[in-house]
Amino acid sequence: MLVLLKQNYEALSREAAHIISNAVRSNPAIKLGLATGSTTIGVYRELVRLHREEGLDFSRVVTFNLDEYLGISPEHPHSFHHFMLEHFFAHVNIDPGNIHIPDGTIASDYEQYCAAYEADIEGAGGIDLQILGIGRNGHIGFNEPSSSFASKTHLKVLTKATVDDNRKFFAACETIPRCAITMGIGSILASKRVLILATGGAKAAAVANAIEGPVTAYVPASALQFHANATAIVDEEAGSRLKLKDYYRDVMEMTELFTPGRSS
Ligand code: F6R
């Protein structure tokens, strides 16, 4: 996996947005796989800035979000629908008809729904660039430890660790979702390019296990070691437990020599 070590969250966000914006410029009808979560907020902020200041055009871009909580309406302030609108979609010229986010309100026929979501991805020609965050337990999307590496979009029961991490977003009196619809690890591996982002010391163990640890269902993100075009962008704290940091810095330095102006 290509590992880009960035000094802090701002530099990480700029680098990710730089890669995404270049991809959009070279393929204006690109199919983007999108994640939510606090890690991605800075990337969306930067993409919105590039749209406003440099005219980055999203009018033909097609998006597929990774996941949504089950039992939550799109209007719920902590739905991923709401997150995407608030942090990204409301501020760029994306065609609402090109946006796909799993529907957290379905109450039956889950398998058919998930198969249809997967068929929509395939029908669009597959995802060109998939953005991911990583959970403290190594999850990607809501593929919790023990998820099949071949899984496609499916209904997933969340682990206690994930439910506890999400507790901060919900009012004390609210029921915290225990399940989600998520693209599978197989869906993620099928995308042409993957960017996984991590910030902060709480992610350091998950990052090291995913990038340098054994490939295991216990760390879902370790499946990305099988992806031919996966890039991890991590800040100093999230990368603090990586063993090969010096080597990653050498690679970054050499890459800069071959393609000057890349570092941010
Ligand atoms: C969200 C998602 C999750 C998050 C992960 C990290 O769509 O798929 O896998 O990327 O839980 O979340 P943050 O960035 O909030 O730490």
PDB file of C-alpha atoms and ligand atoms in Angstrom:
ATOM      1  CA  MET A   1       0.000   0.000   0.000  1.00  0.00           C
ATOM      2  CA  LEU A   2       1.263   3.511  -0.711  1.00  0.00           C
ATOM      3  CA  VAL A   3       1.468   5.378   2.598  1.00  0.00           C
ATOM      4  CA  LEU A   4       1.502   9.181   2.682  1.00  0.00           C
ATOM      5  CA  LEU A   5       2.482  10.588   6.069  1.00  0.00           C
ATOM      6  CA  LYS A   6       1.182  14.080   6.653  1.00  0.00           C
ATOM      7  CA  GLN A   7       2.096  16.450   9.416  1.00  0.00           C
ATOM      8  CA  ASN A   8      -1.403  17.133  10.630  1.00  0.00           C
ATOM      9  CA  TYR A   9      -5.098  16.881   9.825  1.00  0.00           C
ATOM     10  CA  GLU A  10      -5.104  19.961   7.577  1.00  0.00           C
ATOM     11  CA  ALA A  11      -2.271  18.604   5.391  1.00  0.00           C
ATOM     12  CA  LEU A  12      -3.981  15.208   5.229  1.00  0.00           C
ATOM     13  CA  SER A  13      -7.252  16.822   4.156  1.00  0.00           C
ATOM     14  CA  ARG A  14      -5.515  18.916   1.485  1.00  0.00           C
ATOM     15  CA  GLU A  15      -3.671  15.884   0.083  1.00  0.00           C
ATOM     16  CA  ALA A  16      -6.841  13.786  -0.118  1.00  0.00           C
ATOM     17  CA  ALA A  17      -8.770  16.648  -1.745  1.00  0.00           C
ATOM     18  CA  HIS A  18      -5.885  17.171  -4.186  1.00  0.00           C
ATOM     19  CA  ILE A  19      -6.054  13.525  -5.297  1.00  0.00           C
ATOM     20  CA  ILE A  20      -9.849  13.596  -5.558  1.00  0.00           C
ATOM     21  CA  SER A  21      -9.962  16.896  -7.450  1.00  0.00           C
ATOM     22  CA  ASN A  22      -7.322  15.707  -9.917  1.00  0.00           C
ATOM     23  CA  ALA A  23      -9.389  12.568 -10.488  1.00  0.00           C
ATOM     24  CA  VAL A  24     -12.548  14.647 -11.058  1.00  0.00           C
ATOM     25  CA  ARG A  25     -10.736  16.959 -13.492  1.00  0.00           C
ATOM     26  CA  SER A  26      -9.402  14.062 -15.537  1.00  0.00           C
ATOM     27  CA  ASN A  27     -12.742  12.226 -15.525  1.00  0.00           C
ATOM     28  CA  PRO A  28     -15.655  14.681 -15.003  1.00  0.00           C
ATOM     29  CA  ALA A  29     -18.162  11.793 -14.922  1.00  0.00           C
ATOM     30  CA  ILE A  30     -16.163   9.895 -12.297  1.00  0.00           C
ATOM     31  CA  LYS A  31     -17.937   7.480  -9.935  1.00  0.00           C
ATOM     32  CA  LEU A  32     -16.877   8.354  -6.392  1.00  0.00           C
ATOM     33  CA  GLY A  33     -17.411   6.135  -3.368  1.00  0.00           C
ATOM     34  CA  LEU A  34     -17.855   8.360  -0.328  1.00  0.00           C
ATOM     35  CA  ALA A  35     -17.510   7.957   3.420  1.00  0.00           C
ATOM     36  CA  THR A  36     -18.858  10.009   6.290  1.00  0.00           C
ATOM     37  CA  GLY A  37     -17.314  10.482   9.736  1.00  0.00           C
ATOM     38  CA  SER A  38     -15.272  13.191  11.373  1.00  0.00           C
ATOM     39  CA  THR A  39     -12.106  12.278   9.418  1.00  0.00           C
ATOM     40  CA  THR A  40     -13.695  13.228   6.103  1.00  0.00           C
ATOM     41  CA  ILE A  41     -14.998  16.661   7.133  1.00  0.00           C
ATOM     42  CA  GLY A  42     -11.755  18.470   6.231  1.00  0.00           C
ATOM     43  CA  VAL A  43     -11.605  16.795   2.818  1.00  0.00           C
ATOM     44  CA  TYR A  44     -15.154  17.867   1.976  1.00  0.00           C
ATOM     45  CA  ARG A  45     -14.382  21.390   3.231  1.00  0.00           C
ATOM     46  CA  GLU A  46     -11.392  21.567   0.882  1.00  0.00           C
ATOM     47  CA  LEU A  47     -13.381  20.165  -2.068  1.00  0.00           C
ATOM     48  CA  VAL A  48     -16.071  22.793  -1.446  1.00  0.00           C
ATOM     49  CA  ARG A  49     -13.351  25.468  -1.453  1.00  0.00           C
ATOM     50  CA  LEU A  50     -11.959  24.137  -4.741  1.00  0.00           C
ATOM     51  CA  HIS A  51     -15.473  24.233  -6.197  1.00  0.00           C
ATOM     52  CA  ARG A  52     -16.039  27.836  -5.079  1.00  0.00           C
ATOM     53  CA  GLU A  53     -12.610  29.255  -5.820  1.00  0.00           C
ATOM     54  CA  GLU A  54     -11.414  27.168  -8.749  1.00  0.00           C
ATOM     55  CA  GLY A  55     -14.694  26.054 -10.289  1.00  0.00           C
ATOM     56  CA  LEU A  56     -14.152  22.334  -9.616  1.00  0.00           C
ATOM     57  CA  ASP A  57     -17.152  20.876 -11.420  1.00  0.00           C
ATOM     58  CA  PHE A  58     -19.241  18.102  -9.842  1.00  0.00           C
ATOM     59  CA  SER A  59     -22.172  18.346 -12.279  1.00  0.00           C
ATOM     60  CA  ARG A  60     -21.462  14.970 -13.900  1.00  0.00           C
ATOM     61  CA  VAL A  61     -19.930  13.231 -10.895  1.00  0.00           C
ATOM     62  CA  VAL A  62     -21.848  10.190  -9.606  1.00  0.00           C
ATOM     63  CA  THR A  63     -21.548   9.247  -5.932  1.00  0.00           C
ATOM     64  CA  PHE A  64     -22.234   6.126  -3.893  1.00  0.00           C
ATOM     65  CA  ASN A  65     -22.018   6.400  -0.127  1.00  0.00           C
ATOM     66  CA  LEU A  66     -20.674   3.482   1.810  1.00  0.00           C
ATOM     67  CA  ASP A  67     -23.267   3.181   4.492  1.00  0.00           C
ATOM     68  CA  GLU A  68     -26.224   4.428   6.497  1.00  0.00           C
ATOM     69  CA  TYR A  69     -27.647   3.563   9.921  1.00  0.00           C
ATOM     70  CA  LEU A  70     -30.714   1.412   9.904  1.00  0.00           C
ATOM     71  CA  GLY A  71     -33.852   2.866  11.469  1.00  0.00           C
ATOM     72  CA  ILE A  72     -32.911   6.482  10.851  1.00  0.00           C
ATOM     73  CA  SER A  73     -34.617   8.870   8.453  1.00  0.00           C
ATOM     74  CA  PRO A  74     -32.603  10.949   5.979  1.00  0.00           C
ATOM     75  CA  GLU A  75     -33.682  14.072   7.891  1.00  0.00           C
ATOM     76  CA  HIS A  76     -32.304  12.823  11.203  1.00  0.00           C
ATOM     77  CA  PRO A  77     -29.433  15.155  12.163  1.00  0.00           C
ATOM     78  CA  HIS A  78     -27.132  12.151  12.631  1.00  0.00           C
ATOM     79  CA  SER A  79     -28.068  10.280   9.493  1.00  0.00           C
ATOM     80  CA  PHE A  80     -25.318   9.965   6.927  1.00  0.00           C
ATOM     81  CA  HIS A  81     -27.721  11.579   4.430  1.00  0.00           C
ATOM     82  CA  HIS A  82     -27.770  14.663   6.605  1.00  0.00           C
ATOM     83  CA  PHE A  83     -23.993  14.570   7.090  1.00  0.00           C
ATOM     84  CA  MET A  84     -23.358  14.484   3.344  1.00  0.00           C
ATOM     85  CA  LEU A  85     -25.763  17.333   2.668  1.00  0.00           C
ATOM     86  CA  GLU A  86     -24.350  19.478   5.440  1.00  0.00           C
ATOM     87  CA  HIS A  87     -20.669  18.924   4.677  1.00  0.00           C
ATOM     88  CA  PHE A  88     -20.626  18.482   0.925  1.00  0.00           C
ATOM     89  CA  PHE A  89     -23.626  18.080  -1.349  1.00  0.00           C
ATOM     90  CA  ALA A  90     -25.398  21.333  -0.378  1.00  0.00           C
ATOM     91  CA  HIS A  91     -22.280  23.332  -1.273  1.00  0.00           C
ATOM     92  CA  VAL A  92     -21.307  21.974  -4.697  1.00  0.00           C
ATOM     93  CA  ASN A  93     -23.051  21.639  -8.056  1.00  0.00           C
ATOM     94  CA  ILE A  94     -23.711  17.918  -7.839  1.00  0.00           C
ATOM     95  CA  ASP A  95     -26.868  16.650  -9.566  1.00  0.00           C
ATOM     96  CA  PRO A  96     -29.115  15.211  -6.797  1.00  0.00           C
ATOM     97  CA  GLY A  97     -30.062  12.448  -9.248  1.00  0.00           C
ATOM     98  CA  ASN A  98     -26.434  11.293  -9.234  1.00  0.00           C
ATOM     99  CA  ILE A  99     -26.301  10.815  -5.448  1.00  0.00           C
ATOM    100  CA  HIS A 100     -26.737   7.336  -3.968  1.00  0.00           C
ATOM    101  CA  ILE A 101     -26.868   6.679  -0.227  1.00  0.00           C
ATOM    102  CA  PRO A 102     -28.300   3.512   1.327  1.00  0.00           C
ATOM    103  CA  ASP A 103     -31.816   4.049   2.665  1.00  0.00           C
ATOM    104  CA  GLY A 104     -31.876   3.605   6.435  1.00  0.00           C
ATOM    105  CA  THR A 105     -35.676   3.555   6.548  1.00  0.00           C
ATOM    106  CA  ILE A 106     -36.261   0.250   4.817  1.00  0.00           C
ATOM    107  CA  ALA A 107     -37.975  -2.222   7.127  1.00  0.00           C
ATOM    108  CA  SER A 108     -38.137  -5.380   5.015  1.00  0.00           C
ATOM    109  CA  ASP A 109     -36.643  -7.067   1.942  1.00  0.00           C
ATOM    110  CA  TYR A 110     -33.152  -6.090   3.058  1.00  0.00           C
ATOM    111  CA  GLU A 111     -31.405  -8.552   0.800  1.00  0.00           C
ATOM    112  CA  GLN A 112     -33.230  -7.327  -2.306  1.00  0.00           C
ATOM    113  CA  TYR A 113     -32.518  -3.739  -1.348  1.00  0.00           C
ATOM    114  CA  CYS A 114     -28.807  -4.408  -0.851  1.00  0.00           C
ATOM    115  CA  ALA A 115     -28.587  -6.376  -4.108  1.00  0.00           C
ATOM    116  CA  ALA A 116     -30.229  -3.454  -5.929  1.00  0.00           C
ATOM    117  CA  TYR A 117     -27.715  -0.988  -4.411  1.00  0.00           C
ATOM    118  CA  GLU A 118     -24.874  -3.204  -5.561  1.00  0.00           C
ATOM    119  CA  ALA A 119     -26.471  -3.498  -9.017  1.00  0.00           C
ATOM    120  CA  ASP A 120     -26.653   0.300  -9.228  1.00  0.00           C
ATOM    121  CA  ILE A 121     -22.905   0.494  -8.572  1.00  0.00           C
ATOM    122  CA  GLU A 122     -22.198  -2.121 -11.201  1.00  0.00           C
ATOM    123  CA  GLY A 123     -24.645  -0.485 -13.626  1.00  0.00           C
ATOM    124  CA  ALA A 124     -22.750   2.795 -13.271  1.00  0.00           C
ATOM    125  CA  GLY A 125     -19.585   0.978 -14.327  1.00  0.00           C
ATOM    126  CA  GLY A 126     -18.161   0.478 -10.831  1.00  0.00           C
ATOM    127  CA  ILE A 127     -16.518   2.919  -8.441  1.00  0.00           C
ATOM    128  CA  ASP A 128     -13.446   4.696  -9.781  1.00  0.00           C
ATOM    129  CA  LEU A 129     -12.236   6.186  -6.518  1.00  0.00           C
ATOM    130  CA  GLN A 130     -13.371   5.035  -3.085  1.00  0.00           C
ATOM    131  CA  ILE A 131     -12.771   7.223  -0.009  1.00  0.00           C
ATOM    132  CA  LEU A 132     -12.592   5.433   3.339  1.00  0.00           C
ATOM    133  CA  GLY A 133     -12.099   6.255   6.993  1.00  0.00           C
ATOM    134  CA  ILE A 134     -11.137   3.567   9.488  1.00  0.00           C
ATOM    135  CA  GLY A 135     -12.725   2.632  12.804  1.00  0.00           C
ATOM    136  CA  ARG A 136     -10.680   2.094  15.965  1.00  0.00           C
ATOM    137  CA  ASN A 137     -11.426  -1.596  15.526  1.00  0.00           C
ATOM    138  CA  GLY A 138     -10.201  -1.532  11.923  1.00  0.00           C
ATOM    139  CA  HIS A 139     -13.625  -1.399  10.299  1.00  0.00           C
ATOM    140  CA  ILE A 140     -14.109   0.109   6.835  1.00  0.00           C
ATOM    141  CA  GLY A 141     -17.607   1.169   5.928  1.00  0.00           C
ATOM    142  CA  PHE A 142     -19.471  -0.684   8.659  1.00  0.00           C
ATOM    143  CA  ASN A 143     -17.692  -3.931   7.933  1.00  0.00           C
ATOM    144  CA  GLU A 144     -16.911  -4.887  11.484  1.00  0.00           C
ATOM    145  CA  PRO A 145     -14.256  -7.467  12.489  1.00  0.00           C
ATOM    146  CA  SER A 146     -15.141 -10.932  11.139  1.00  0.00           C
ATOM    147  CA  SER A 147     -16.804  -9.504   7.984  1.00  0.00           C
ATOM    148  CA  SER A 148     -16.193 -11.557   4.865  1.00  0.00           C
ATOM    149  CA  PHE A 149     -13.628 -10.106   2.482  1.00  0.00           C
ATOM    150  CA  ALA A 150     -15.972 -11.123  -0.340  1.00  0.00           C
ATOM    151  CA  SER A 151     -19.040  -9.371   1.131  1.00  0.00           C
ATOM    152  CA  LYS A 152     -21.151  -7.091  -1.019  1.00  0.00           C
ATOM    153  CA  THR A 153     -23.676  -4.493   0.214  1.00  0.00           C
ATOM    154  CA  HIS A 154     -25.417  -5.997   3.240  1.00  0.00           C
ATOM    155  CA  LEU A 155     -27.103  -5.383   6.572  1.00  0.00           C
ATOM    156  CA  LYS A 156     -24.613  -5.391   9.427  1.00  0.00           C
ATOM    157  CA  VAL A 157     -24.961  -5.553  13.198  1.00  0.00           C
ATOM    158  CA  LEU A 158     -22.598  -2.988  14.724  1.00  0.00           C
ATOM    159  CA  THR A 159     -20.116  -3.942  17.443  1.00  0.00           C
ATOM    160  CA  LYS A 160     -20.392  -2.483  20.911  1.00  0.00           C
ATOM    161  CA  ALA A 161     -17.179  -0.490  20.229  1.00  0.00           C
ATOM    162  CA  THR A 162     -18.786   1.182  17.195  1.00  0.00           C
ATOM    163  CA  VAL A 163     -22.074   1.817  19.016  1.00  0.00           C
ATOM    164  CA  ASP A 164     -20.101   3.380  21.892  1.00  0.00           C
ATOM    165  CA  ASP A 165     -18.064   5.528  19.474  1.00  0.00           C
ATOM    166  CA  ASN A 166     -21.337   6.790  17.991  1.00  0.00           C
ATOM    167  CA  ARG A 167     -22.917   7.499  21.370  1.00  0.00           C
ATOM    168  CA  LYS A 168     -21.450  11.032  21.406  1.00  0.00           C
ATOM    169  CA  PHE A 169     -23.539  11.953  18.362  1.00  0.00           C
ATOM    170  CA  PHE A 170     -26.899  11.051  19.873  1.00  0.00           C
ATOM    171  CA  ALA A 171     -28.914  12.661  22.661  1.00  0.00           C
ATOM    172  CA  ALA A 172     -29.084  10.700  25.928  1.00  0.00           C
ATOM    173  CA  CYS A 173     -32.764   9.870  25.376  1.00  0.00           C
ATOM    174  CA  GLU A 174     -32.278   8.653  21.789  1.00  0.00           C
ATOM    175  CA  THR A 175     -31.970   5.044  20.681  1.00  0.00           C
ATOM    176  CA  ILE A 176     -28.535   4.569  19.149  1.00  0.00           C
ATOM    177  CA  PRO A 177     -28.645   2.499  15.954  1.00  0.00           C
ATOM    178  CA  ARG A 178     -27.384  -1.062  16.395  1.00  0.00           C
ATOM    179  CA  CYS A 179     -27.414  -1.944  12.675  1.00  0.00           C
ATOM    180  CA  ALA A 180     -26.390  -0.357   9.386  1.00  0.00           C
ATOM    181  CA  ILE A 181     -26.530  -1.025   5.681  1.00  0.00           C
ATOM    182  CA  THR A 182     -23.005  -1.021   4.318  1.00  0.00           C
ATOM    183  CA  MET A 183     -21.164  -1.734   1.134  1.00  0.00           C
ATOM    184  CA  GLY A 184     -19.151  -4.903   1.692  1.00  0.00           C
ATOM    185  CA  ILE A 185     -15.410  -5.418   1.714  1.00  0.00           C
ATOM    186  CA  GLY A 186     -15.828  -7.132  -1.648  1.00  0.00           C
ATOM    187  CA  SER A 187     -17.614  -4.021  -2.995  1.00  0.00           C
ATOM    188  CA  ILE A 188     -14.755  -1.847  -1.716  1.00  0.00           C
ATOM    189  CA  LEU A 189     -12.063  -4.097  -3.185  1.00  0.00           C
ATOM    190  CA  ALA A 190     -13.855  -3.950  -6.550  1.00  0.00           C
ATOM    191  CA  SER A 191     -13.321  -0.182  -6.806  1.00  0.00           C
ATOM    192  CA  LYS A 192     -10.507   0.890  -9.103  1.00  0.00           C
ATOM    193  CA  ARG A 193      -8.682   3.029  -6.555  1.00  0.00           C
ATOM    194  CA  VAL A 194      -8.993   3.364  -2.776  1.00  0.00           C
ATOM    195  CA  LEU A 195      -7.961   6.199  -0.458  1.00  0.00           C
ATOM    196  CA  ILE A 196      -8.060   5.420   3.245  1.00  0.00           C
ATOM    197  CA  LEU A 197      -7.684   8.316   5.679  1.00  0.00           C
ATOM    198  CA  ALA A 198      -6.840   8.338   9.368  1.00  0.00           C
ATOM    199  CA  THR A 199      -6.171  11.070  11.884  1.00  0.00           C
ATOM    200  CA  GLY A 200      -5.309  11.051  15.583  1.00  0.00           C
ATOM    201  CA  GLY A 201      -3.662   8.682  18.031  1.00  0.00           C
ATOM    202  CA  ALA A 202      -6.853   6.702  18.666  1.00  0.00           C
ATOM    203  CA  LYS A 203      -6.471   5.241  15.171  1.00  0.00           C
ATOM    204  CA  ALA A 204      -2.744   4.411  15.441  1.00  0.00           C
ATOM    205  CA  ALA A 205      -3.147   0.722  16.298  1.00  0.00           C
ATOM    206  CA  ALA A 206      -5.827   0.159  13.641  1.00  0.00           C
ATOM    207  CA  VAL A 207      -3.671   1.891  11.014  1.00  0.00           C
ATOM    208  CA  ALA A 208      -0.554  -0.160  11.838  1.00  0.00           C
ATOM    209  CA  ASN A 209      -2.543  -3.401  11.905  1.00  0.00           C
ATOM    210  CA  ALA A 210      -4.276  -2.604   8.618  1.00  0.00           C
ATOM    211  CA  ILE A 211      -1.143  -1.604   6.699  1.00  0.00           C
ATOM    212  CA  GLU A 212       1.586  -3.768   8.220  1.00  0.00           C
ATOM    213  CA  GLY A 213      -0.202  -6.453  10.184  1.00  0.00           C
ATOM    214  CA  PRO A 214      -1.335  -9.819   8.932  1.00  0.00           C
ATOM    215  CA  VAL A 215      -4.347  -9.850   6.640  1.00  0.00           C
ATOM    216  CA  THR A 216      -7.141 -10.982   8.907  1.00  0.00           C
ATOM    217  CA  ALA A 217     -10.899 -10.689   9.215  1.00  0.00           C
ATOM    218  CA  TYR A 218     -10.187  -9.372  12.706  1.00  0.00           C
ATOM    219  CA  VAL A 219      -8.924  -6.145  11.040  1.00  0.00           C
ATOM    220  CA  PRO A 220     -11.246  -5.541   8.070  1.00  0.00           C
ATOM    221  CA  ALA A 221      -9.057  -2.746   6.633  1.00  0.00           C
ATOM    222  CA  SER A 222      -6.181  -5.235   6.259  1.00  0.00           C
ATOM    223  CA  ALA A 223      -8.111  -6.544   3.225  1.00  0.00           C
ATOM    224  CA  LEU A 224      -6.835  -3.435   1.410  1.00  0.00           C
ATOM    225  CA  GLN A 225      -3.406  -5.097   1.248  1.00  0.00           C
ATOM    226  CA  PHE A 226      -4.990  -7.106  -1.581  1.00  0.00           C
ATOM    227  CA  HIS A 227      -5.950  -3.962  -3.492  1.00  0.00           C
ATOM    228  CA  ALA A 228      -3.550  -3.039  -6.306  1.00  0.00           C
ATOM    229  CA  ASN A 229      -4.162   0.700  -6.023  1.00  0.00           C
ATOM    230  CA  ALA A 230      -4.715   1.609  -2.379  1.00  0.00           C
ATOM    231  CA  THR A 231      -3.253   4.729  -0.746  1.00  0.00           C
ATOM    232  CA  ALA A 232      -3.336   5.470   2.975  1.00  0.00           C
ATOM    233  CA  ILE A 233      -3.078   9.114   4.000  1.00  0.00           C
ATOM    234  CA  VAL A 234      -2.367   9.402   7.710  1.00  0.00           C
ATOM    235  CA  ASP A 235      -1.252  12.197   9.992  1.00  0.00           C
ATOM    236  CA  GLU A 236       1.691  11.870  12.398  1.00  0.00           C
ATOM    237  CA  GLU A 237      -0.423  10.632  15.299  1.00  0.00           C
ATOM    238  CA  ALA A 238      -2.407   8.083  13.323  1.00  0.00           C
ATOM    239  CA  GLY A 239       0.846   6.845  11.740  1.00  0.00           C
ATOM    240  CA  SER A 240       2.778   6.775  15.010  1.00  0.00           C
ATOM    241  CA  ARG A 241       2.751   2.971  15.350  1.00  0.00           C
ATOM    242  CA  LEU A 242       3.840   2.200  11.779  1.00  0.00           C
ATOM    243  CA  LYS A 243       7.143   0.314  11.741  1.00  0.00           C
ATOM    244  CA  LEU A 244       8.228   1.347   8.232  1.00  0.00           C
ATOM    245  CA  LYS A 245       7.740   5.093   8.627  1.00  0.00           C
ATOM    246  CA  ASP A 246      11.260   5.930   7.404  1.00  0.00           C
ATOM    247  CA  TYR A 247      10.719   3.883   4.269  1.00  0.00           C
ATOM    248  CA  TYR A 248       7.365   5.592   3.579  1.00  0.00           C
ATOM    249  CA  ARG A 249       9.146   8.955   3.897  1.00  0.00           C
ATOM    250  CA  ASP A 250      11.801   7.788   1.402  1.00  0.00           C
ATOM    251  CA  VAL A 251       9.072   6.761  -1.045  1.00  0.00           C
ATOM    252  CA  MET A 252       7.380  10.144  -0.630  1.00  0.00           C
ATOM    253  CA  GLU A 253      10.687  11.931  -1.240  1.00  0.00           C
ATOM    254  CA  MET A 254      11.417   9.921  -4.385  1.00  0.00           C
ATOM    255  CA  THR A 255       7.846  10.421  -5.639  1.00  0.00           C
ATOM    256  CA  GLU A 256       8.348  14.150  -5.169  1.00  0.00           C
ATOM    257  CA  LEU A 257      11.504  13.942  -7.301  1.00  0.00           C
ATOM    258  CA  PHE A 258       9.620  12.248 -10.126  1.00  0.00           C
ATOM    259  CA  THR A 259       6.455  14.376  -9.859  1.00  0.00           C
ATOM    260  CA  PRO A 260       7.508  17.711  -8.319  1.00  0.00           C
ATOM    261  CA  GLY A 261       4.944  19.834  -6.524  1.00  0.00           C
ATOM    262  CA  ARG A 262       3.057  16.899  -5.067  1.00  0.00           C
ATOM    263  CA  SER A 263       3.658  17.535  -1.382  1.00  0.00           C
ATOM    264  CA  SER A 264       1.246  19.703   0.545  1.00  0.00           C
TER     265      SER A 264
HETATM  266  C1  F6R B   1     -18.526   6.164   7.633  1.00  0.00           C
HETATM  267  C2  F6R B   1     -17.782   4.913   7.672  1.00  0.00           C
HETATM  268  C3  F6R B   1     -16.928   4.551   8.849  1.00  0.00           C
HETATM  269  C4  F6R B   1     -15.997   5.680   9.265  1.00  0.00           C
HETATM  270  C5  F6R B   1     -15.159   5.252  10.467  1.00  0.00           C
HETATM  271  C6  F6R B   1     -14.277   6.369  10.972  1.00  0.00           C
HETATM  272  O1  F6R B   1     -19.223   6.300   6.416  1.00  0.00           O
HETATM  273  O2  F6R B   1     -17.892   4.175   6.759  1.00  0.00           O
HETATM  274  O3  F6R B   1     -16.174   3.412   8.531  1.00  0.00           O
HETATM  275  O4  F6R B   1     -15.171   6.018   8.200  1.00  0.00           O
HETATM  276  O5  F6R B   1     -15.991   4.821  11.498  1.00  0.00           O
HETATM  277  O6  F6R B   1     -15.089   7.379  11.490  1.00  0.00           O
HETATM  278  P1  F6R B   1     -14.459   8.760  12.008  1.00  0.00           P
HETATM  279  O7  F6R B   1     -13.881   9.415  10.836  1.00  0.00           O
HETATM  280  O8  F6R B   1     -15.642   9.500  12.557  1.00  0.00           O
HETATM  281  O9  F6R B   1     -13.452   8.374  13.037  1.00  0.00           O
END
